[in-house]
C-alpha atoms as one frame of an Amber mdcrd trajectory, in Angstrom:
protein
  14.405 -15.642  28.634  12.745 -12.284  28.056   9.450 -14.140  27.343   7.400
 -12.320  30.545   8.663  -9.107  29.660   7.624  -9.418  25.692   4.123 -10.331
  27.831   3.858  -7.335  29.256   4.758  -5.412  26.624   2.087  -6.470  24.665
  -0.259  -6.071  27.692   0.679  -2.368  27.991  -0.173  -2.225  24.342  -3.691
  -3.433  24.428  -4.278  -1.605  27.589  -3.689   1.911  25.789  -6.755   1.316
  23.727  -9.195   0.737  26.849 -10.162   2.951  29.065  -8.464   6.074  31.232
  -5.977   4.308  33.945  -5.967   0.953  32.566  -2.738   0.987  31.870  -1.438
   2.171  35.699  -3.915  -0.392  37.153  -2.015  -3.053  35.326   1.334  -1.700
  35.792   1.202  -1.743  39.644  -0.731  -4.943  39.782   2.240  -6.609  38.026
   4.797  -5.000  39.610   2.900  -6.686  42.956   3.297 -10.163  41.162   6.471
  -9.868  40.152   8.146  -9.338  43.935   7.819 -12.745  45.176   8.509 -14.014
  41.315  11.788 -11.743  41.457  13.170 -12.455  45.012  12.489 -16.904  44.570
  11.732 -17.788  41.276  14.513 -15.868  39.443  16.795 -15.703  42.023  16.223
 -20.057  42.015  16.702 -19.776  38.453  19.957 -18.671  38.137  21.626 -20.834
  41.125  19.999 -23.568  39.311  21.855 -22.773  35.686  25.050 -23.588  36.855
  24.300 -26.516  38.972  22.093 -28.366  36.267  25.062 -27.561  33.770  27.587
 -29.342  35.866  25.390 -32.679  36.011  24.666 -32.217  32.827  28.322 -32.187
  31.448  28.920 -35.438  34.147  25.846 -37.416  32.480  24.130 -38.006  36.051
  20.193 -37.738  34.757  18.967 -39.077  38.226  20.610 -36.073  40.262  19.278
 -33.271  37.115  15.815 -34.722  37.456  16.025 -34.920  41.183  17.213 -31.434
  41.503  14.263 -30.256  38.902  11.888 -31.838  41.115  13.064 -30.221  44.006
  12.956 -26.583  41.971   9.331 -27.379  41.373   8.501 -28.389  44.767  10.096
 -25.119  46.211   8.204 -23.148  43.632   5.097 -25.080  45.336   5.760 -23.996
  48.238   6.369 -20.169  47.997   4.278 -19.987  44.665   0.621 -20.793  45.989
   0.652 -19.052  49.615   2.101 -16.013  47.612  -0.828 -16.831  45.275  -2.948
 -16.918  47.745  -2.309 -13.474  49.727  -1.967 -11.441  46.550  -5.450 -12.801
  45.748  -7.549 -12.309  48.837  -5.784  -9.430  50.322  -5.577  -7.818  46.980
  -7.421  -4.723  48.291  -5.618  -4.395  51.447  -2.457  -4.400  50.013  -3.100
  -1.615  46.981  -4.763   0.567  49.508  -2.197   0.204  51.933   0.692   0.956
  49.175  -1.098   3.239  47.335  -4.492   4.541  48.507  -3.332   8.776  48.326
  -3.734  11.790  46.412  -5.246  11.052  43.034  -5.341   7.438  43.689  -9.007
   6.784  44.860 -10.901   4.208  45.801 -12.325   3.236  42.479  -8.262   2.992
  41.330  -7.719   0.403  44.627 -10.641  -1.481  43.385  -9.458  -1.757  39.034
  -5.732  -2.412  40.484  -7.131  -5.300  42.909  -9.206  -7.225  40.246  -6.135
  -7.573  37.997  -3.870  -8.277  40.526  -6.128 -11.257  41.711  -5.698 -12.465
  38.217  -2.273 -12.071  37.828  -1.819 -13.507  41.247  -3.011 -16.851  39.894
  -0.642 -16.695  36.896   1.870 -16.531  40.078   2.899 -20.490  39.949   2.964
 -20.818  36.547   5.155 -17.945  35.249   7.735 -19.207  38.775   7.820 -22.933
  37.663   8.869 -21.560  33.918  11.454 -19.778  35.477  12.911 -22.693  37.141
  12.352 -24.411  34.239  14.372 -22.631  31.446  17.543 -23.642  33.092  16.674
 -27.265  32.570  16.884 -26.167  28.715  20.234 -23.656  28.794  21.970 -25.817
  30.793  21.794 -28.759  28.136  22.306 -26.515  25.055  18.879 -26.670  24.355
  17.565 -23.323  22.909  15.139 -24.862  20.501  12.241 -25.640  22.774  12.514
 -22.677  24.764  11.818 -20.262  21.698   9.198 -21.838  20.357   6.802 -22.103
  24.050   7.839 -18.164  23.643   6.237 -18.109  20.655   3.395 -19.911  21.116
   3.043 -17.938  24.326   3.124 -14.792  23.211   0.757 -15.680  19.727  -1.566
 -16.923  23.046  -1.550 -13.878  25.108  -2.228 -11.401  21.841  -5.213 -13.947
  21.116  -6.466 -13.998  24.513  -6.079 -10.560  25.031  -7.974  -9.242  22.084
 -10.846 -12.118  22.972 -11.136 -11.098  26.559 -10.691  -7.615  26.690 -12.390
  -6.082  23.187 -14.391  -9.202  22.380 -15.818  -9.775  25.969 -15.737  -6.535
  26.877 -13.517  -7.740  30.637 -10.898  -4.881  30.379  -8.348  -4.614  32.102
  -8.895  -7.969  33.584  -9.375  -9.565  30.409  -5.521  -8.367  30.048  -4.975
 -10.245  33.232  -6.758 -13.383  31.787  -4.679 -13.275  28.879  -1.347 -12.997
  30.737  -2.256 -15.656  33.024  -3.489 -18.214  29.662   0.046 -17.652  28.582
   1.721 -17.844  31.763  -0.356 -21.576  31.842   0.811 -22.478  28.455   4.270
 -21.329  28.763   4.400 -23.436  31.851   2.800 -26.750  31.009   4.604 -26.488
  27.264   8.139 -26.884  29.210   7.212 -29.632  31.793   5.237 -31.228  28.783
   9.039 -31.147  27.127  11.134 -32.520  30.071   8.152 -34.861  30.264   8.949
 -36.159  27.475  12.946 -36.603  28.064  12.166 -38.665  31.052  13.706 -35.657
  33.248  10.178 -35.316  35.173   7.661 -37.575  35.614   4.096 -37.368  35.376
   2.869 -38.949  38.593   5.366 -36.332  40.535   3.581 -33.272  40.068   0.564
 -34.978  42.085   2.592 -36.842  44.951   1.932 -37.261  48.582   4.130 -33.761
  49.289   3.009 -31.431  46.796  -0.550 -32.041  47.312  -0.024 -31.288  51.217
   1.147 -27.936  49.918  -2.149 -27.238  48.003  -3.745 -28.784  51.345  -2.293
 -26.024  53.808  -2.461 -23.388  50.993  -6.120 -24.067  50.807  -6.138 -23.663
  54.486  -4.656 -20.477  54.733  -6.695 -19.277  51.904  -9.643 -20.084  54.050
  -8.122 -18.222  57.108  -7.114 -14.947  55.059 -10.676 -14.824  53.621 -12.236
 -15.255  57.333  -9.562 -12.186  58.395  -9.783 -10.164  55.611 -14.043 -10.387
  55.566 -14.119  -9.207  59.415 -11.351  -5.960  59.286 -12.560  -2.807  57.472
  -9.356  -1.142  55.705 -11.488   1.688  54.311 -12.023   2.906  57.896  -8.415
   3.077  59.660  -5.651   5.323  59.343  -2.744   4.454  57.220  -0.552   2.808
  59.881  -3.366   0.954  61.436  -2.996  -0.468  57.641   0.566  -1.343  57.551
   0.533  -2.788  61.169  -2.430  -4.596  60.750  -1.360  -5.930  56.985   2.155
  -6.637  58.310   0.524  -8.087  60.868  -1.710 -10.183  58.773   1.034 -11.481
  56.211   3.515 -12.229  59.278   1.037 -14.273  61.377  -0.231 -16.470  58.138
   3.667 -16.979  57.574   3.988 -18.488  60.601   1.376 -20.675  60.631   2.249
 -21.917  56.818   5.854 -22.848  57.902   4.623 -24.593  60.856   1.792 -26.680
  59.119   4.248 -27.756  56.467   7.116 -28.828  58.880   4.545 -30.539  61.182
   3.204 -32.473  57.402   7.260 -33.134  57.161   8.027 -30.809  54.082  11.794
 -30.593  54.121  13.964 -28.977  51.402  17.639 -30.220  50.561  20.491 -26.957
  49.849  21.619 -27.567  45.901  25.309 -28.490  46.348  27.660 -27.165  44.008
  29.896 -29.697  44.314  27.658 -32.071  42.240
């Protein structure tokens, strides 16, 4: 369960040995990731445990896979827009947040490139949250520690190979994080997979790919925004209006494209 956390540690570890501020830029690009991972992904995970454990224990497969499919789909659906606006409004939000005193320009730009990488390791490291309760809630601890310790043999690898061997820094950190985060992820579904809990073909049906479809779309509006406001030149609450501003309006306009595409989401009954 402490598998992201052993992650980071062992980011903050290589980061010490590049150079001056590497380590900060990392630790406040991550702490960026992990808000909408904390607030939906873990707070998913642990009304899931319960639930899954009860279906479990009454031997109803269909409802555990359905309910894991539904888990994945949510993660969908908040994982890739908040992908998406940690990614292209990167600088907009560190400069907003933390653009004072010692923190320069140079320090919004270092924090932004990681966080752009770490935004893309968003999805993955949310639908291996969701996913560990699939394991825990079926007595299944087996599987779970060995993807953490292929994981983290991955992200030590990586690390070393992107950020010393390639010479990419702090973002080769970022890379490395977001290799494990991908293995991590694709070693559990690969496992339920494999019990018959989740099928293949679902991870590419008609509804998840209309996610990706509108997530691309507000990708595409963010970048058109973002490309024609200058953040360097306003004041600090021309930044959080227009930001707030920015994040609120391309809310909207997710939540109405997917309701008008008919994406619906069931409550998890704990009756089951």
């Amino acid at each position: 369960g402490a598998l992201m956390q052993i992650n980071i540690v062992v980011d903050t570890i290589f980061s010490t040995f590049l150079e001056e501020g590497t380590p900060t830029w990392l630790y406040l690009s991550q702490r960026m990731m992990q808000l909408p991972l904390g607030i939906f992904a873990m707070a998913l995970s642990t009304v899931l445990l319960p639930h899954l454990s009860k279906l479990f224990a009454s031997n109803d497969d269909e409802k555990f896979s359905n309910s894991l499919k539904q888990s994945i789909r949510i993660v969908l659906f908040v994982g890739l827009p908040s992908m998406v606006g940690l990614s292209i409004l990167s600088e907009e939000i560190i400069s907003t947040i933390f653009l004072r005193g010692e923190f320069t320009y140079i320090d919004v730009y270092k924090t932004s490139y990681s966080l752009i990488v770490l935004a893309v390791a968003l999805p993955f490291l949310m639908i291996q949250r969701v996913l560990q309760p699939a394991f825990f809630s079926r007595l299944d601890t087996r599987a779970p520690l060995i993807i953490s310790f292929l994981s983290v043999g991955v992200n030590i690898i990586m690390n070393y190979l992107l950020a010393f061997y390639l010479e990419l820094g702090h973002v080769g950190i970022a890379g490395g994080f977001l290799v494990a985060a991908l293995i991590s992820s694709s070693g559990f579904l690969y496992v339920l997979y494999k019990k018959n809990l989740i099928p293949a073909k679902y991870l590419f049906n008609h509804k998840n790919l209309v996610i990706i479809i509108i997530s691309s779309l507000l990708a595409i509006l963010l970048f058109f925004i973002s490309q024609n406001i200058s953040f360097a030149a306003i004041s600090l609450a021309n930044k959080i209006i227009t930001l707030c501003s920015m994040v609120l309006g391309s809310t909207l306009i997710y939540l109405a494209l997917a309701y008008l595409f008919g994406i619906r989401f069931k409550a998890f009954k704990s009756n089951n």
